[in-house]
Amino acid sequence: MTATETAPQTSRTEPGNGERIADWADSRLGLYQFRFMVRKVFPEHWSFMFGEIALYSFVMLLLTGVWLTLFFEPSMAETVYDGPYTPLQGVTMSEAYASTLEISFEVRGGLLIRQIHHWSALIMIGALCLHTLRHFLTGSFRKPREANWLIGFTMLVLVILEGFFGYSLPDDLLSGTGMRIASGITLAVPVVGTYVHMLAFGDEFPGTDLVPRLYSLHILLIPAIVFILVNVHLALVIYHKHTQFRGRGRTEKNVIGEPFVPNYTAKAGGFFFLVTGVIVLMAGIAQINPVWAYGPYKADQISQGSQPDWYMGFLEGALRAMPAWEFVLPGGYTVNMGVLIPAVVLPTVMALVIALWPFLEAWVTGDKREHHLLDRPRDHPTRTAFGCAFVALYLVLFFGGANDVLAERFSLSLNSITWAVRIGIFVVPALTYVITRRLCLGLQRRDRDKLLHGRETGRIRRLPHGEFVEVHERLERGSEYALLAREDYKPLPAPAPEHNGVPNPKGRKEVLRYKLSRWLYGNQIAKPTEQEMRQALEHFEHPNGHSPNGHGPDGARPALEERAVDHEAH
């Protein structure tokens, strides 16, 4: 039979079950239109896994959360406990707290599911924080990803609120203390605080409507919004293509890595089971939130050493560090600055700085180019130093929220710790900024030295005239390219105050941009010029100089592991 002939109808085989199912699904869902995803390329780097950990933890939250809704009773109506936990028998409590005890002690596997749910929440928020920090330090928030940065930031805020609301649902003494603090913060907001408080709590604290309202937000509204944002976030990652670190063969118009099918899906599937396994292991061996030990919430009670979940620790520390300060406005209106500044103003400023940084940096630099290659943190010392200073401020406030625990465990003065936190809020971030920036500049200088003088081999050679020198070798070509590929950022030129005797109408704005650009990009270590690199290579090749690198000036490039390349441009 020739190539142009077709097989007779009778010789054709019937399609298999799998083929029929695929045809049925494609005719109705258009799945074949997504065939481009099969060869979609994802680069490899260990820092990319933080986003995956957050996603897999979110999946665990959804699965365990659906299970818990079958047994939890979101009611603040009072009941008398008569369950198997003897120390609380005969104690009056809310139905929410009683159902939490029932899940923990009477439902088969209930305590394990509760702990998986709680650990998943803590891990997801931690992974999101590290994921956000990775994006900040590498500059992946730049055009065209500003919208995706805002989506990710919004998800982080919503997940923190979701965690706080879920933590408060059992109505135990610890979570009730946290909600009492939230009530005080709400009332401290001028003008609208009382109205917002009545809207949230329905009555004077604690009221009877709090848990049902938190329950609706916790299981319906916020998860739905987060689920939508996750899908939009991932869709934009696919549309914009994945960012990657600089290296040989990597440009702004391609992606080098593993194809989505089968390489990436196999690795992602294995990593999913690894993450979920670790979460289940932690839930099985590490007790968290033992509500039976705290007892039901009573407005006139509080336990010593009460600590919120880690992601709210900075807010607790800010409240404890702030001195008491309030004043009365004309008309008898009291403004409590001791609560307003640490619990409203400070978190708002911190959130705005994170959310608006991409737009601030783009405005200062005037950079309107698309960026798909990442910076190493050392390549942008000021941004890296600012991010580390931000983390340092968070940690100071976090430890300030545990001042009573630290005082008890280490036999220290509570007042001394509080004053150390107050001073540390200003001193520690400043020192962190200076030290981090100097470290980044030192690493830049070290990279430049490696390019011009090679890497140290640890071998000592004696020269003919008796001098002992250490042998240096030229860097491997891939490492050399990665160091040379970094972008030399430079500040804006100084603006002209006037032109032909006419004052510059935008002089103040341009002066501000100039000063900020000098702060961002000033005093960096320039990478070697082309002439300096030529001289360095001649030095490596000179027979009386340092030892050559083994493959000569025209030697073959080291073999690269085969990778898929995704060529895209948007």
Coordinates of C-alpha atoms in Angstrom, one line a residue:
M1 CA 0.0 0.0 0.0
T2 CA 1.4 3.4 -1.0
A3 CA 1.7 6.4 1.3
T4 CA -1.3 8.0 -0.5
E5 CA -3.6 5.0 -0.1
T6 CA -5.9 4.6 2.9
A7 CA -6.8 1.4 4.7
P8 CA -10.2 -0.1 3.9
Q9 CA -13.0 0.8 6.3
T10 CA -13.3 -2.8 7.3
S11 CA -9.7 -3.0 8.5
R12 CA -10.0 -0.1 10.9
T13 CA -10.1 -0.9 14.6
E14 CA -12.6 0.6 17.0
P15 CA -11.4 3.4 19.3
G16 CA -10.6 2.4 22.8
N17 CA -12.4 3.5 25.9
G18 CA -9.8 6.0 26.8
E19 CA -9.9 7.6 23.3
R20 CA -13.7 7.8 23.4
I21 CA -13.7 9.4 26.8
A22 CA -11.0 11.9 25.6
D23 CA -13.1 12.7 22.5
W24 CA -16.2 13.2 24.6
A25 CA -14.5 15.5 27.0
D26 CA -12.8 17.5 24.3
S27 CA -16.0 18.0 22.3
R28 CA -17.7 19.5 25.3
L29 CA -14.9 21.2 27.3
G30 CA -12.4 22.1 24.6
L31 CA -9.5 20.5 26.5
Y32 CA -7.4 20.1 23.4
Q33 CA -7.2 23.9 23.2
F34 CA -5.0 23.7 26.3
R35 CA -2.4 21.5 24.7
F36 CA 0.2 24.3 25.0
M37 CA 0.3 23.5 28.7
V38 CA 1.9 20.1 28.0
R39 CA 5.2 21.7 26.9
K40 CA 4.9 24.7 29.2
V41 CA 8.4 25.2 30.7
F42 CA 9.0 25.8 34.4
P43 CA 12.5 26.8 35.6
E44 CA 14.2 25.1 38.6
H45 CA 15.4 26.8 41.7
W46 CA 14.9 25.9 45.4
S47 CA 13.3 29.3 46.3
F48 CA 10.4 28.6 43.9
M49 CA 9.1 25.9 46.2
F50 CA 7.7 28.4 48.8
G51 CA 4.7 29.1 46.5
E52 CA 4.1 25.4 46.0
I53 CA 4.2 24.8 49.8
A54 CA 1.6 27.5 50.3
L55 CA -0.6 26.1 47.5
Y56 CA -0.4 22.5 48.9
S57 CA -1.1 23.8 52.4
F58 CA -4.2 25.6 51.1
V59 CA -5.4 22.3 49.6
M60 CA -5.0 20.6 53.0
L61 CA -6.9 23.5 54.6
L62 CA -9.8 23.1 52.2
L63 CA -10.0 19.3 52.7
T64 CA -9.8 19.3 56.5
G65 CA -12.0 22.4 56.7
V66 CA -14.9 20.8 54.9
W67 CA -14.6 17.8 57.3
L68 CA -14.6 20.0 60.4
T69 CA -17.7 21.9 59.2
L70 CA -19.7 18.6 59.6
F71 CA -19.2 18.6 63.4
F72 CA -18.6 22.2 64.5
E73 CA -21.5 24.1 66.0
P74 CA -21.1 27.8 65.3
S75 CA -23.3 29.1 68.2
M76 CA -22.6 31.1 71.4
A77 CA -25.7 29.7 73.1
E78 CA -24.8 28.4 76.5
T79 CA -24.7 24.7 77.4
V80 CA -23.4 22.6 80.3
Y81 CA -20.6 20.2 79.3
D82 CA -21.1 16.5 80.1
G83 CA -18.6 14.9 77.8
P84 CA -15.7 12.6 78.6
Y85 CA -13.2 15.3 79.5
T86 CA -13.5 15.1 83.3
P87 CA -12.0 18.5 84.4
L88 CA -14.7 20.4 82.4
Q89 CA -17.7 18.3 83.3
G90 CA -20.5 20.5 84.6
V91 CA -18.9 23.7 83.4
T92 CA -21.1 26.2 81.5
M93 CA -19.7 27.0 78.0
S94 CA -20.8 28.0 74.5
E95 CA -21.9 25.4 72.1
A96 CA -19.0 26.3 69.8
Y97 CA -16.5 25.4 72.6
A98 CA -18.4 22.2 73.5
S99 CA -18.5 21.1 69.8
T100 CA -14.7 21.7 69.6
L101 CA -14.2 19.4 72.6
E102 CA -16.5 16.8 71.0
I103 CA -14.4 16.9 67.8
S104 CA -11.2 16.5 69.9
F105 CA -12.3 13.7 72.2
E106 CA -15.3 11.9 70.8
V107 CA -15.1 12.1 67.0
R108 CA -12.8 9.4 65.6
G109 CA -9.7 11.1 64.2
G110 CA -11.1 14.5 65.1
L111 CA -8.1 15.8 67.1
L112 CA -5.8 14.8 64.2
I113 CA -7.9 16.6 61.6
R114 CA -8.0 19.7 63.9
Q115 CA -4.3 19.7 64.2
I116 CA -3.7 19.2 60.5
H117 CA -6.0 22.1 59.8
H118 CA -4.2 24.4 62.3
W119 CA -0.7 23.4 61.2
S120 CA -1.6 23.8 57.6
A121 CA -2.7 27.4 58.3
L122 CA 0.5 28.2 60.1
I123 CA 2.6 26.7 57.3
M124 CA 0.7 28.3 54.5
I125 CA 1.1 31.8 56.1
G126 CA 4.8 31.2 56.7
A127 CA 5.3 30.0 53.1
L128 CA 3.4 33.0 51.7
C129 CA 5.6 35.3 53.8
L130 CA 8.8 33.7 52.4
H131 CA 7.3 33.6 48.9
T132 CA 6.6 37.3 49.1
L133 CA 10.1 38.0 50.5
R134 CA 11.6 36.0 47.6
H135 CA 9.7 38.1 45.1
F136 CA 10.8 41.3 46.8
L137 CA 14.5 40.4 47.0
T138 CA 14.8 39.2 43.4
G139 CA 12.7 42.0 41.8
S140 CA 10.2 39.8 40.2
F141 CA 7.5 42.3 41.0
R142 CA 8.6 44.6 38.1
K143 CA 6.7 45.1 34.9
P144 CA 4.6 43.2 33.8
R145 CA 3.9 41.6 37.2
E146 CA 2.8 44.5 39.3
A147 CA -0.9 43.3 39.3
N148 CA 0.2 39.8 40.3
W149 CA 2.2 41.3 43.1
L150 CA -0.9 43.1 44.4
I151 CA -2.9 39.8 44.1
G152 CA -0.3 37.9 46.1
F153 CA -0.2 40.6 48.7
T154 CA -4.0 40.6 49.0
M155 CA -4.0 36.8 49.4
L156 CA -1.5 37.2 52.2
V157 CA -3.7 39.7 54.1
L158 CA -6.8 37.6 53.6
V159 CA -5.1 34.4 54.7
I160 CA -3.9 36.1 57.9
L161 CA -7.4 37.3 58.6
E162 CA -8.7 33.8 57.8
G163 CA -6.3 32.3 60.2
F164 CA -7.2 34.7 63.0
F165 CA -11.0 34.1 62.4
G166 CA -10.6 30.4 62.4
Y167 CA -8.4 30.6 65.5
S168 CA -11.1 32.5 67.3
L169 CA -14.0 30.1 66.4
P170 CA -13.6 27.6 69.3
D171 CA -14.4 30.4 71.8
D172 CA -11.8 29.2 74.3
L173 CA -10.1 31.5 76.8
L174 CA -7.0 32.1 74.6
S175 CA -8.9 33.0 71.4
G176 CA -11.4 35.0 73.3
T177 CA -8.6 37.1 74.8
G178 CA -7.4 37.7 71.2
M179 CA -10.9 38.8 70.1
R180 CA -11.1 41.1 73.2
I181 CA -7.9 42.8 71.9
A182 CA -9.5 43.0 68.4
S183 CA -12.6 44.6 70.0
G184 CA -10.4 47.3 71.7
I185 CA -8.5 48.0 68.5
T186 CA -11.8 48.5 66.6
L187 CA -13.1 50.9 69.2
A188 CA -9.9 52.9 69.1
V189 CA -10.5 53.9 65.5
P190 CA -11.8 57.5 65.5
V191 CA -15.3 58.3 64.4
V192 CA -16.2 55.0 62.8
G193 CA -14.8 52.6 65.4
T194 CA -18.0 52.2 67.4
Y195 CA -20.1 51.6 64.3
V196 CA -17.7 49.0 62.9
H197 CA -17.7 47.3 66.3
M198 CA -21.4 47.1 66.4
L199 CA -21.5 45.8 62.9
A200 CA -18.9 43.1 63.7
F201 CA -20.0 42.0 67.1
G202 CA -23.7 42.9 67.0
D203 CA -23.7 44.1 70.6
E204 CA -21.4 44.9 73.4
F205 CA -18.4 42.5 73.6
P206 CA -18.6 39.5 73.5
G207 CA -22.3 39.4 72.5
T208 CA -23.9 36.4 70.9
D209 CA -23.4 37.0 67.2
L210 CA -19.6 36.9 67.0
V211 CA -19.0 33.2 66.3
P212 CA -21.8 32.8 63.7
R213 CA -20.5 35.8 61.8
L214 CA -16.9 34.7 62.0
Y215 CA -18.0 31.3 60.9
S216 CA -19.6 32.6 57.7
L217 CA -16.5 34.6 56.8
H218 CA -14.2 31.7 57.6
I219 CA -15.9 28.9 55.6
L220 CA -17.5 30.9 52.8
L221 CA -16.5 34.4 51.9
I222 CA -12.7 34.5 52.5
P223 CA -12.0 31.0 51.2
A224 CA -14.0 31.8 48.0
I225 CA -12.0 35.0 47.4
V226 CA -8.7 33.3 48.1
F227 CA -9.6 30.4 45.8
I228 CA -10.4 32.9 43.0
L229 CA -7.2 34.9 43.6
V230 CA -5.1 31.7 43.6
N231 CA -6.4 30.8 40.1
V232 CA -6.0 34.3 38.8
H233 CA -2.5 34.4 40.2
L234 CA -1.5 31.1 38.6
A235 CA -3.1 32.1 35.3
L236 CA -1.0 35.3 35.2
V237 CA 2.1 33.3 36.0
I238 CA 1.4 31.1 32.9
Y239 CA 0.6 34.2 30.8
H240 CA 3.6 36.2 31.7
K241 CA 5.8 33.1 31.8
H242 CA 7.9 32.1 34.8
T243 CA 10.8 34.3 36.0
Q244 CA 14.2 32.8 36.1
F245 CA 17.7 33.7 37.4
R246 CA 20.3 34.9 35.0
G247 CA 22.5 32.3 33.3
R248 CA 23.9 31.0 30.0
G249 CA 21.2 30.7 27.4
R250 CA 18.6 32.6 29.5
T251 CA 17.2 35.8 28.1
E252 CA 14.2 38.0 28.6
K253 CA 12.4 36.2 25.8
N254 CA 12.8 32.5 26.8
V255 CA 12.5 30.2 29.8
I256 CA 14.9 27.2 30.4
G257 CA 13.7 24.4 32.6
E258 CA 11.5 21.4 32.8
P259 CA 8.3 20.9 30.7
F260 CA 5.0 20.8 32.5
V261 CA 4.3 17.2 31.4
P262 CA 5.7 14.9 32.5
N263 CA 8.7 16.3 34.3
Y264 CA 7.2 19.1 36.3
T265 CA 4.0 17.3 37.1
A266 CA 5.9 14.3 38.4
K267 CA 8.1 16.5 40.7
A268 CA 5.1 18.6 41.8
G269 CA 3.1 15.5 42.6
G270 CA 5.9 14.1 44.7
F271 CA 6.4 17.4 46.5
F272 CA 2.7 17.6 47.3
F273 CA 2.8 14.3 49.0
L274 CA 6.0 15.3 50.8
V275 CA 4.5 18.5 52.1
T276 CA 1.2 16.8 53.2
G277 CA 3.2 14.0 54.9
V278 CA 5.2 16.5 56.9
I279 CA 2.0 18.4 57.9
V280 CA 0.4 15.1 59.0
L281 CA 3.5 14.1 60.9
M282 CA 3.6 17.5 62.7
A283 CA -0.1 17.2 63.5
G284 CA 0.5 13.7 65.0
I285 CA 3.5 14.4 67.2
A286 CA 3.3 18.2 68.0
Q287 CA 0.3 19.4 70.0
I288 CA -1.1 22.7 69.0
N289 CA -4.0 24.8 70.4
P290 CA -5.1 22.4 73.2
V291 CA -8.4 24.3 73.9
W292 CA -9.4 21.9 76.7
A293 CA -6.4 23.2 78.7
Y294 CA -7.5 26.9 78.4
G295 CA -11.1 26.4 79.3
P296 CA -14.1 28.4 77.9
Y297 CA -13.9 32.1 77.4
K298 CA -14.9 34.3 80.4
A299 CA -14.7 38.0 80.0
D300 CA -13.3 38.5 83.5
Q301 CA -10.5 35.9 83.1
I302 CA -7.2 35.7 81.3
S303 CA -4.3 33.3 81.6
Q304 CA -0.7 34.3 82.1
G305 CA 1.6 33.9 79.1
S306 CA -1.2 34.2 76.5
Q307 CA 0.3 34.2 73.0
P308 CA -1.4 34.4 69.6
D309 CA -0.4 32.4 66.6
W310 CA 3.0 33.6 65.3
Y311 CA 1.6 35.7 62.4
M312 CA -0.2 38.0 64.9
G313 CA 2.8 38.2 67.3
F314 CA 4.1 41.5 65.8
L315 CA 0.7 43.2 66.5
E316 CA 0.8 42.0 70.1
G317 CA 4.4 43.2 70.5
A318 CA 3.5 46.7 69.1
L319 CA 0.7 47.0 71.6
R320 CA 2.9 46.0 74.5
A321 CA 5.7 48.3 73.5
M322 CA 3.6 51.4 73.0
P323 CA 3.4 53.7 76.1
A324 CA 0.0 54.7 77.3
W325 CA -1.1 57.9 75.5
E326 CA -4.5 59.4 75.0
F327 CA -6.0 62.9 74.9
V328 CA -9.5 64.4 74.8
L329 CA -10.7 66.4 71.9
P330 CA -13.1 69.4 72.3
G331 CA -16.5 67.9 72.8
G332 CA -15.3 65.1 75.1
Y333 CA -14.1 62.7 72.4
T334 CA -11.2 60.6 73.7
V335 CA -8.5 59.5 71.2
N336 CA -6.4 56.5 72.5
M337 CA -3.1 56.8 70.7
G338 CA -1.7 54.0 72.7
V339 CA -3.8 51.6 70.7
L340 CA -4.3 53.6 67.5
I341 CA -0.7 54.0 66.6
P342 CA 0.6 50.4 67.2
A343 CA -2.5 48.5 66.1
V344 CA -3.9 50.6 63.2
V345 CA -1.3 53.1 62.0
L346 CA 1.8 50.9 62.1
P347 CA 0.3 47.8 60.4
T348 CA -1.4 50.1 57.7
V349 CA 2.0 51.8 56.9
M350 CA 3.8 48.4 56.8
A351 CA 1.1 47.0 54.4
L352 CA 1.2 50.1 52.2
V353 CA 5.0 49.9 51.9
I354 CA 4.8 46.3 50.8
A355 CA 1.9 46.8 48.4
L356 CA 3.2 50.0 46.7
W357 CA 6.9 49.2 46.5
P358 CA 6.8 48.0 42.8
F359 CA 5.2 51.3 41.8
L360 CA 7.6 53.4 43.9
E361 CA 10.6 51.7 42.4
A362 CA 9.3 52.1 38.8
W363 CA 8.5 55.8 39.4
V364 CA 11.9 56.5 40.9
T365 CA 13.9 54.7 38.2
G366 CA 11.7 55.5 35.3
D367 CA 12.1 51.9 34.1
K368 CA 9.3 50.9 31.8
R369 CA 10.9 47.7 30.4
E370 CA 9.6 44.2 30.9
H371 CA 11.7 42.1 33.3
H372 CA 11.7 38.3 33.2
L373 CA 15.2 37.7 34.6
L374 CA 15.7 37.9 38.3
D375 CA 18.2 39.8 40.3
R376 CA 20.3 38.1 42.9
P377 CA 19.8 39.9 46.3
R378 CA 23.4 41.1 46.3
D379 CA 22.8 42.8 42.9
H380 CA 20.4 45.3 44.5
P381 CA 21.9 46.1 47.9
T382 CA 19.5 48.9 48.9
R383 CA 16.4 46.9 48.1
T384 CA 17.8 43.8 49.9
A385 CA 18.9 45.9 52.9
F386 CA 15.4 47.5 53.1
G387 CA 13.7 44.1 53.0
C388 CA 16.0 42.7 55.7
A389 CA 15.4 45.8 57.9
F390 CA 11.6 45.2 57.4
V391 CA 12.0 41.6 58.6
A392 CA 14.1 42.8 61.5
L393 CA 11.4 45.2 62.6
Y394 CA 8.8 42.4 62.4
L395 CA 11.0 40.1 64.6
V396 CA 11.6 42.8 67.2
L397 CA 7.9 43.3 67.5
F398 CA 7.3 39.5 67.5
F399 CA 9.6 39.0 70.5
G400 CA 8.1 42.0 72.2
G401 CA 4.8 40.2 72.2
A402 CA 6.4 37.5 74.4
N403 CA 7.9 39.9 76.9
D404 CA 6.2 38.2 79.8
V405 CA 7.2 34.7 78.7
L406 CA 10.8 35.8 78.2
A407 CA 10.9 37.5 81.6
E408 CA 9.6 34.3 83.3
R409 CA 11.8 31.8 81.4
F410 CA 15.0 33.8 81.6
S411 CA 14.4 35.5 85.0
L412 CA 14.6 39.0 83.5
S413 CA 12.9 42.2 84.3
L414 CA 9.7 42.7 82.3
N415 CA 10.2 46.4 82.2
S416 CA 13.8 46.0 81.0
I417 CA 12.6 43.7 78.1
T418 CA 9.9 46.2 77.2
W419 CA 12.4 49.1 77.1
A420 CA 14.7 46.9 75.0
V421 CA 11.9 46.4 72.5
R422 CA 11.1 50.1 72.4
I423 CA 14.7 51.0 71.7
G424 CA 15.2 48.0 69.3
I425 CA 12.3 49.1 67.1
F426 CA 14.5 52.0 66.0
V427 CA 18.0 50.6 66.4
V428 CA 17.8 47.0 65.1
P429 CA 16.2 47.8 61.7
A430 CA 18.8 50.6 61.2
L431 CA 21.7 48.3 62.0
T432 CA 20.3 45.5 59.9
Y433 CA 20.0 47.9 57.0
V434 CA 23.6 49.1 57.2
I435 CA 25.1 45.6 57.8
T436 CA 23.1 44.0 55.0
R437 CA 24.0 46.7 52.5
R438 CA 27.7 46.4 53.3
L439 CA 27.5 42.6 53.0
C440 CA 25.8 43.0 49.5
L441 CA 28.5 45.4 48.4
G442 CA 31.2 43.1 49.7
L443 CA 29.7 40.2 47.8
Q444 CA 29.6 42.3 44.6
R445 CA 33.3 43.2 45.1
R446 CA 34.0 39.5 45.6
D447 CA 32.2 38.6 42.4
R448 CA 34.2 41.2 40.5
D449 CA 37.4 39.9 42.0
K450 CA 36.5 36.3 40.9
L451 CA 35.9 37.5 37.3
L452 CA 39.2 39.4 37.1
H453 CA 41.5 37.1 39.2
G454 CA 39.7 33.7 39.1
R455 CA 38.7 31.5 41.9
E456 CA 41.0 30.2 44.7
T457 CA 42.1 26.6 44.2
G458 CA 44.0 26.1 47.5
R459 CA 47.1 25.1 45.6
I460 CA 50.4 26.9 46.4
R461 CA 53.1 27.4 43.7
R462 CA 56.6 28.7 44.2
L463 CA 57.8 31.1 41.5
P464 CA 61.4 31.0 40.1
H465 CA 62.4 33.9 42.2
G466 CA 61.2 32.2 45.4
E467 CA 57.8 33.8 45.9
F468 CA 54.9 31.6 47.0
V469 CA 51.5 32.4 45.4
E470 CA 48.2 30.7 45.4
V471 CA 47.0 29.3 42.1
H472 CA 43.8 30.9 40.8
E473 CA 41.7 29.4 38.0
R474 CA 39.2 31.0 35.7
L475 CA 35.6 30.5 36.6
E476 CA 33.5 27.9 34.9
R477 CA 31.9 29.5 31.8
G478 CA 28.4 29.2 33.1
S479 CA 29.2 30.9 36.5
E480 CA 31.3 33.5 34.6
Y481 CA 28.3 34.3 32.3
A482 CA 25.9 34.6 35.2
L483 CA 28.1 37.1 37.0
L484 CA 28.7 39.1 33.9
A485 CA 25.0 39.1 33.0
R486 CA 23.9 41.1 36.0
E487 CA 22.5 44.5 35.2
D488 CA 24.5 47.6 36.2
Y489 CA 21.9 49.8 37.9
K490 CA 22.8 53.5 37.9
P491 CA 21.0 56.5 39.4
L492 CA 19.2 59.1 37.4
P493 CA 21.2 62.1 36.2
A494 CA 20.8 65.3 38.3
P495 CA 17.9 67.4 36.9
A496 CA 18.5 70.9 35.5
P497 CA 17.1 73.6 37.7
E498 CA 16.2 75.8 34.7
H499 CA 16.3 75.9 31.0
N500 CA 17.2 79.1 29.1
G501 CA 16.5 81.0 32.3
V502 CA 13.0 79.4 32.8
P503 CA 12.6 77.5 36.1
N504 CA 11.9 73.8 35.7
P505 CA 8.1 73.4 36.5
K506 CA 8.8 69.8 37.6
G507 CA 12.0 70.6 39.5
R508 CA 10.9 69.5 43.0
K509 CA 9.5 66.2 41.7
E510 CA 12.7 65.5 39.6
V511 CA 14.9 66.4 42.5
L512 CA 13.0 63.9 44.7
R513 CA 13.3 61.2 42.1
Y514 CA 17.0 61.9 41.7
K515 CA 17.7 61.6 45.5
L516 CA 15.6 58.4 45.7
S517 CA 17.4 56.9 42.7
R518 CA 20.8 57.7 44.3
W519 CA 19.5 56.0 47.5
L520 CA 18.5 52.9 45.4
Y521 CA 21.4 52.6 43.0
G522 CA 24.2 54.8 44.3
N523 CA 27.7 53.6 45.3
Q524 CA 27.4 50.1 43.8
I525 CA 30.3 48.0 42.6
A526 CA 30.4 48.1 38.8
K527 CA 31.0 44.8 37.0
P528 CA 34.2 44.6 34.9
T529 CA 34.3 46.3 31.6
E530 CA 35.0 44.5 28.3
Q531 CA 38.6 45.8 28.3
E532 CA 39.2 44.6 31.9
M533 CA 37.8 41.2 31.1
R534 CA 40.1 40.9 28.0
Q535 CA 43.1 41.7 30.1
A536 CA 42.0 39.2 32.7
L537 CA 41.6 36.4 30.2
E538 CA 45.1 37.2 28.7
H539 CA 46.5 36.9 32.2
F540 CA 44.9 33.5 32.6
E541 CA 46.4 32.3 29.3
H542 CA 49.9 33.7 29.9
P543 CA 52.3 30.8 30.6
N544 CA 54.1 32.7 33.4
G545 CA 50.9 33.9 35.1
H546 CA 48.3 32.0 37.0
S547 CA 47.4 28.5 36.0
P548 CA 45.0 28.3 33.1
N549 CA 41.6 26.8 33.6
G550 CA 42.3 23.6 31.7
H551 CA 40.2 24.2 28.5
G552 CA 42.2 27.1 27.0
P553 CA 41.0 30.3 25.4
D554 CA 39.2 28.4 22.6
G555 CA 38.4 25.2 24.6
A556 CA 35.1 23.5 24.4
R557 CA 32.3 24.8 26.7
P558 CA 31.4 22.5 29.5
A559 CA 28.5 20.2 28.6
L560 CA 25.2 21.4 29.8
E561 CA 22.4 19.2 31.0
E562 CA 19.7 19.1 28.3
R563 CA 16.9 21.4 29.2
A564 CA 13.7 22.4 27.5
V565 CA 13.5 26.0 26.2
D566 CA 10.3 27.9 26.1
H567 CA 10.5 30.9 23.7
E568 CA 7.8 33.4 24.4
A569 CA 7.4 37.2 24.2
H570 CA 4.5 39.3 25.5

